[in-house]
mmCIF file of C-alpha atoms in Angstrom:
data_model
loop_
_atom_site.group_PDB
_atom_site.id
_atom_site.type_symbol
_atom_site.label_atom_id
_atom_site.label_comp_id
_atom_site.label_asym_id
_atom_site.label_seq_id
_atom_site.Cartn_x
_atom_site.Cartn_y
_atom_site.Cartn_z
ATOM 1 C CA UNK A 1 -42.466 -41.843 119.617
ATOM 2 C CA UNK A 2 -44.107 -39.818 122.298
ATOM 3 C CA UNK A 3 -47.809 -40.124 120.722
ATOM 4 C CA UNK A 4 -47.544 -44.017 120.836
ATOM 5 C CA UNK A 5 -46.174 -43.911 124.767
ATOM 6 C CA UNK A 6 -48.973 -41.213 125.542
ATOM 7 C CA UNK A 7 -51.760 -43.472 123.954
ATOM 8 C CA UNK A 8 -50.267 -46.948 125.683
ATOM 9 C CA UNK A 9 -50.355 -44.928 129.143
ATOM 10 C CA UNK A 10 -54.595 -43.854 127.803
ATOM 11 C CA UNK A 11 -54.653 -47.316 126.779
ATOM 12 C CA UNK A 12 -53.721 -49.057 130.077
ATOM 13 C CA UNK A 13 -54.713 -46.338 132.449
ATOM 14 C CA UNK A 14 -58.554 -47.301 131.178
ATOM 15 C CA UNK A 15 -58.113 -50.888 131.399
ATOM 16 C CA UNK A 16 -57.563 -50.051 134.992
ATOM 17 C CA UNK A 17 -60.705 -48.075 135.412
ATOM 18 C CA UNK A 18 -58.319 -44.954 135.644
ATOM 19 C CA UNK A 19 -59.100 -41.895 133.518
ATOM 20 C CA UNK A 20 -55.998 -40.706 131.971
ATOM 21 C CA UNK A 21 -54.904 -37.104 131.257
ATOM 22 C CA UNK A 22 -53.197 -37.119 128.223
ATOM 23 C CA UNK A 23 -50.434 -34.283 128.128
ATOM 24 C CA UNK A 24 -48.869 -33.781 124.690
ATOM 25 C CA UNK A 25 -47.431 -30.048 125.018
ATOM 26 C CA UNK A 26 -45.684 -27.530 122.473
ATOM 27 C CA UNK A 27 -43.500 -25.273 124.248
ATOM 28 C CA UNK A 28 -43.530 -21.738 124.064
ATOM 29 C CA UNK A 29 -39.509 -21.842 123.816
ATOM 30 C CA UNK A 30 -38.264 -19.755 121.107
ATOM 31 C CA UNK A 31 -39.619 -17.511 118.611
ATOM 32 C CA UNK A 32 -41.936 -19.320 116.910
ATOM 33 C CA UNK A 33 -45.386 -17.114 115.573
ATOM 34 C CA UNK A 34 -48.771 -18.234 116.851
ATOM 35 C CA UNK A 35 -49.116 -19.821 113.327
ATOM 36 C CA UNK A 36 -46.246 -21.508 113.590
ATOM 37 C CA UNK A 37 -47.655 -22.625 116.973
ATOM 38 C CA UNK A 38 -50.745 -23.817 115.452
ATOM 39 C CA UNK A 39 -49.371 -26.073 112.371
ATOM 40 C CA UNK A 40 -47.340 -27.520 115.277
ATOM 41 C CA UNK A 41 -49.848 -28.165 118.264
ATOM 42 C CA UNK A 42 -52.165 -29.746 115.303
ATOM 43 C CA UNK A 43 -49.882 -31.846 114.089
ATOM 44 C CA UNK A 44 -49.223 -32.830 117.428
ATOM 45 C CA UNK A 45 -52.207 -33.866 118.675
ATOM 46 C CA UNK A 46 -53.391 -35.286 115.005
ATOM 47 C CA UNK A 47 -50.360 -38.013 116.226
ATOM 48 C CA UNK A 48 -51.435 -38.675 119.358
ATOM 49 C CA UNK A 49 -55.018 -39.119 118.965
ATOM 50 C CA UNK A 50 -54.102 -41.429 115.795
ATOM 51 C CA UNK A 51 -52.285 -43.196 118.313
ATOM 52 C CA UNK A 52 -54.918 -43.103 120.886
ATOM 53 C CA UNK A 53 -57.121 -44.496 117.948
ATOM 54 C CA UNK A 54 -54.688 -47.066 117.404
ATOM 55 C CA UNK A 55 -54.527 -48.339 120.915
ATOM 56 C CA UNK A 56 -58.517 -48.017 121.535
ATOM 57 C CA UNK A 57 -58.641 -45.352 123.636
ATOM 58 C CA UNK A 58 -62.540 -43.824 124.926
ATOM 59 C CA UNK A 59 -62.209 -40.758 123.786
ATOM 60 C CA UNK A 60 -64.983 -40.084 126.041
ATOM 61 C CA UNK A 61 -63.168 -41.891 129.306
ATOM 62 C CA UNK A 62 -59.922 -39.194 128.830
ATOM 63 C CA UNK A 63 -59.471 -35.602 129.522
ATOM 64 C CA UNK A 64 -56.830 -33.893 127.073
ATOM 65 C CA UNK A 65 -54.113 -31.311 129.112
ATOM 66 C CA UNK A 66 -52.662 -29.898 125.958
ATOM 67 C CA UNK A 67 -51.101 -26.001 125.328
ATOM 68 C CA UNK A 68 -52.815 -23.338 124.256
ATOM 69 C CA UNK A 69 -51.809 -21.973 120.706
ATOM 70 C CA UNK A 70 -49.571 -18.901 121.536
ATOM 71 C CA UNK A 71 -46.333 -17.474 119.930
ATOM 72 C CA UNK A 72 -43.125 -18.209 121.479
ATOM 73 C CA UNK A 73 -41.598 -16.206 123.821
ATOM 74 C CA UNK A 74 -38.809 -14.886 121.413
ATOM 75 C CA UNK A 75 -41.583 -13.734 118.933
ATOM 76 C CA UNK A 76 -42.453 -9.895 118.552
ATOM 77 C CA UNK A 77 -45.895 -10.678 119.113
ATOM 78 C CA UNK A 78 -45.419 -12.413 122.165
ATOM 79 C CA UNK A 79 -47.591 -12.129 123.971
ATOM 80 C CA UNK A 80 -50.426 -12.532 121.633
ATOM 81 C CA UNK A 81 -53.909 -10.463 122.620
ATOM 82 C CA UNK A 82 -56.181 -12.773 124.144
ATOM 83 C CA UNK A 83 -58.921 -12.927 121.453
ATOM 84 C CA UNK A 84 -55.703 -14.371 118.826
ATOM 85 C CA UNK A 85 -54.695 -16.726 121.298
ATOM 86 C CA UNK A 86 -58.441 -18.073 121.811
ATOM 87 C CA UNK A 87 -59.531 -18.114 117.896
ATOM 88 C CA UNK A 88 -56.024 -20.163 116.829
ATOM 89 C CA UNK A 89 -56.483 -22.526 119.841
ATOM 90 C CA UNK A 90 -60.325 -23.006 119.299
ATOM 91 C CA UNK A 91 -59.488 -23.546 115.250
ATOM 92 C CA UNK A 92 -57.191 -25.650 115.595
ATOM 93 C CA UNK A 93 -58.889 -27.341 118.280
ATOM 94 C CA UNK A 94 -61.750 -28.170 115.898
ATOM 95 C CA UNK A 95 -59.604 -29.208 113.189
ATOM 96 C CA UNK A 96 -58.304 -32.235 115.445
ATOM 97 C CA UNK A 97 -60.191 -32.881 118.865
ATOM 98 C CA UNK A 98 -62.733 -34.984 118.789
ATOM 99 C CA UNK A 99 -65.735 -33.467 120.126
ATOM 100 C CA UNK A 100 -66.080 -36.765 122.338
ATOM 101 C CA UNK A 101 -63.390 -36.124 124.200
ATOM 102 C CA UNK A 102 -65.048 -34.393 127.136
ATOM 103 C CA UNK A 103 -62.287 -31.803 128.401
ATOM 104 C CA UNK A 104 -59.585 -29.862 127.885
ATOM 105 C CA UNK A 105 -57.642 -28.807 130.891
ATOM 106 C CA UNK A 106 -54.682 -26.508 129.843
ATOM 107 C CA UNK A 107 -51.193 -26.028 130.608
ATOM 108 C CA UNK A 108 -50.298 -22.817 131.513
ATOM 109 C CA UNK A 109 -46.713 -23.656 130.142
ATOM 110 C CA UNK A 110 -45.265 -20.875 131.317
ATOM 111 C CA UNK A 111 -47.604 -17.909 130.467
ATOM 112 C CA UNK A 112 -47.937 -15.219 133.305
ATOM 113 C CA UNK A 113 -50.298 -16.010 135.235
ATOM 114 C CA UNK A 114 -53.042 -13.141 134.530
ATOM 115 C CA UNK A 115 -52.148 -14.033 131.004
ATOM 116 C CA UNK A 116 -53.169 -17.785 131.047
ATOM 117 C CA UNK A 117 -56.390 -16.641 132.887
ATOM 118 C CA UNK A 118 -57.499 -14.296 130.526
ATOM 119 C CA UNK A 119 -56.433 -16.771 127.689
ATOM 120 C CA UNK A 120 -58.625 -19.430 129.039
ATOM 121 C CA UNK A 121 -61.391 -16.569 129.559
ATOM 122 C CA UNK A 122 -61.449 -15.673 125.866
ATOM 123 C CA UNK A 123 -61.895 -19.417 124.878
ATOM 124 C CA UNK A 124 -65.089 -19.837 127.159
ATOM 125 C CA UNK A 125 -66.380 -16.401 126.110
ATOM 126 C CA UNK A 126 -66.538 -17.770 122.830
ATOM 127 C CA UNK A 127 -68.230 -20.697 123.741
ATOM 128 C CA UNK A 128 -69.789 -23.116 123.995
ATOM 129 C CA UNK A 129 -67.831 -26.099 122.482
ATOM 130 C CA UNK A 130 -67.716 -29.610 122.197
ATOM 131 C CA UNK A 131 -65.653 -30.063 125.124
ATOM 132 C CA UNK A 132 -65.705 -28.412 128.588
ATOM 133 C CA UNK A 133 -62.737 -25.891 128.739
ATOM 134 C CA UNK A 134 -60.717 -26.099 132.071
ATOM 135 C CA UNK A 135 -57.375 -24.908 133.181
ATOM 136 C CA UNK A 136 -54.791 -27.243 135.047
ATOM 137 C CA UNK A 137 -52.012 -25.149 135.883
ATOM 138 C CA UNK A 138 -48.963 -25.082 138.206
ATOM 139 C CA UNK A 139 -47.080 -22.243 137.841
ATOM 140 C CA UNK A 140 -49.680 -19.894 136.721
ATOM 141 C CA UNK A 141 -51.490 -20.729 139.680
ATOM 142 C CA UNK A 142 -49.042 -21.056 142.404
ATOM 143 C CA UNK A 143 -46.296 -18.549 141.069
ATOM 144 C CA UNK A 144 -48.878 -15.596 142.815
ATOM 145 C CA UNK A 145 -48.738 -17.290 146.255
ATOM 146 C CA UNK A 146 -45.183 -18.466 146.861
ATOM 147 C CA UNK A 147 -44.297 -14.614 145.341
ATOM 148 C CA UNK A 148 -46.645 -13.436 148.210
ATOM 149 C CA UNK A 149 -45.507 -15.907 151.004
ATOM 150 C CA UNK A 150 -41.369 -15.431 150.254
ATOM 151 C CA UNK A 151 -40.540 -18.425 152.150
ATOM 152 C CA UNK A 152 -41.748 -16.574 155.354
ATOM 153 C CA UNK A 153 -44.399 -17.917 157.802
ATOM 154 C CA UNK A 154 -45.293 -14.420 159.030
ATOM 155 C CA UNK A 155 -45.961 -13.931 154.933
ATOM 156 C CA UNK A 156 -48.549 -17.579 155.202
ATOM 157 C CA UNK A 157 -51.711 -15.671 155.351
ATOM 158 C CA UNK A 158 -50.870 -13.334 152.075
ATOM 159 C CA UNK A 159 -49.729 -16.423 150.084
ATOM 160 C CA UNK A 160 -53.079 -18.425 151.288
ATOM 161 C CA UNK A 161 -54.510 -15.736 149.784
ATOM 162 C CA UNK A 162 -52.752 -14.716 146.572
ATOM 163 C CA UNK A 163 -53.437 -18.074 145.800
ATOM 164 C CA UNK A 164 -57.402 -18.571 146.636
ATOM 165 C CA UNK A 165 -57.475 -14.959 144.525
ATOM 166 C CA UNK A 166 -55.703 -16.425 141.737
ATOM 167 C CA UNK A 167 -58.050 -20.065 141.540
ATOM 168 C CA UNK A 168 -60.967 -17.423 141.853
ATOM 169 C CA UNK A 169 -59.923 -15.505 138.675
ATOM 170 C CA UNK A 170 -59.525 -18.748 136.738
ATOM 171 C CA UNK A 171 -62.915 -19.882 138.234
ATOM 172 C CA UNK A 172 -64.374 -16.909 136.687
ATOM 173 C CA UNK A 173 -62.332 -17.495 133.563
ATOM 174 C CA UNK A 174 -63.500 -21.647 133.766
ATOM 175 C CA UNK A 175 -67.341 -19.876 132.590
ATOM 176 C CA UNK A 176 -66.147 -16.947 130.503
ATOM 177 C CA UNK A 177 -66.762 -14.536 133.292
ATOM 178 C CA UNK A 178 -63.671 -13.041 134.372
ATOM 179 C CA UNK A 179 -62.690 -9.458 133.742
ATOM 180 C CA UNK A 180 -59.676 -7.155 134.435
ATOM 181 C CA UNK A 181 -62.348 -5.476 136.998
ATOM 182 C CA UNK A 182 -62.927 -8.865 138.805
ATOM 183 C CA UNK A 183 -58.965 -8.962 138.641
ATOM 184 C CA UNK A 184 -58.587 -5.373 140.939
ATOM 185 C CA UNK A 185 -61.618 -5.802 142.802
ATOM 186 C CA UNK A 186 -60.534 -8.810 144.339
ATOM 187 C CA UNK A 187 -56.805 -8.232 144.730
#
C-alpha cells in the first residue's frame, strides 16, 4: 500500500538525518464534490500517518505536502469559493494532522494558479494553526512564467518576471495577506 511505502521512505529518510516530505495526494480528477474530497483526503492521510506511527516516524522531523480539499474538476461547483475550500481543508485537517507535525506545504495539483494562491490565502487568514501553512507548487507557480516566456529568449525578462510576481502573491498568501488588489497592482 502507498501509506506503508510513504512512511518506510519518513522512516528511513530520518534515520539518515534527512527530513522527509511526505506527499500522499487526492486528485482533483473527476467529479467528485468537495465532501466527497474531504471523506477521501481524511481517510487518506488517517492511513498514512497510522503508517508513519507504525514505522516511528517524528512527526515533528517531517513536513506533510498533501492536497487541499477541493471538488473535482468535473463537479458543478468546481471551482469551490475560497472560504469552502479553506474551512473543509482546515476541518479535515484537524480531524487527522497531528498538530506536531510542523508544516503543511501544498500541492497545487492542478488548480489555476491565482486559484491555489487565494486557496492557500483563505487558510492563513483563518489562522493561526497548529502547523505552519506553506505552498509547494509546480505548476501553479511556473505555469505564469513559461506562458509569459513562450519558449523565446527575447520573451526571458517577462517570464523572470511573471514568475517572481507569481512567488510574491503566494508570499503574501504564505501570511494571509494577499488580495485580488495586491494581484493587479503588481501585475
Amino acid at each position: 500500500m502507498n501509506a506503508h511505502a510513504l512512511a518506510r521512505y519518513a522512516a528511513l529518510c530520518q534515520d539518515e538525518g534527512i527530513v522527509p516530505i511526505v506527499e500522499p495526494e487526492v486528485l482533483m480528477d473527476g467529479d467528485h464534490s468537495l465532501e466527497r474530497c474531504r471523506a477521501v483526503t481524511a481517510d487518506t492521510l488517517r492511513r498514512v500517518f497510522d503508517a508513519l506511527y507504525e514505522q516511528r516516524v517524528e512527526f515533528e522531523g517531517m513536513l506533510l505536502k498533501p492536497n487541499m480539499v477541493i471538488p473535482g474538476k468535473g463537479d458543478a461547483s468546481y471551482p469551490a469559493a475560497p472560504d469552502a475550500v479553506a474551512e473543509a481543508t482546515l476541518a479535515c485537517f484537524r480531524e487527522v494532522v497531528p498538530a506536531a507535525v510542523p508544516g503543511v506545504v501544498f500541492l497545487s495539483g492542478g488548480q489555476g494558479d491565482e486559484e491555489a494562491t487565494a486557496n492557500l490565502n483563505a487558510m492563513n487568514a483563518r489562522g493561526p494553526h497548529p502547523w505552519q501553512l506553506s505552498f509547494s507548487y509546480g505548476r501553479a507557480l511556473q505555469a505564469p512564467s513559461l506562458k509569459a516566456w513562450k519558449g523565446d529568449d527575447a520573451n526571458l525578462a517577462a517570464g523572470q518576471a511573471a514568475y517572481l510576481h507569481r512567488a510574491h502573491m503566494n508570499s503574501l498568501a504564505r501570511s494571509g495577506a494577499y488580495t485580488a488588489d495586491a494581484e493587479k497592482a503588481a501585475s
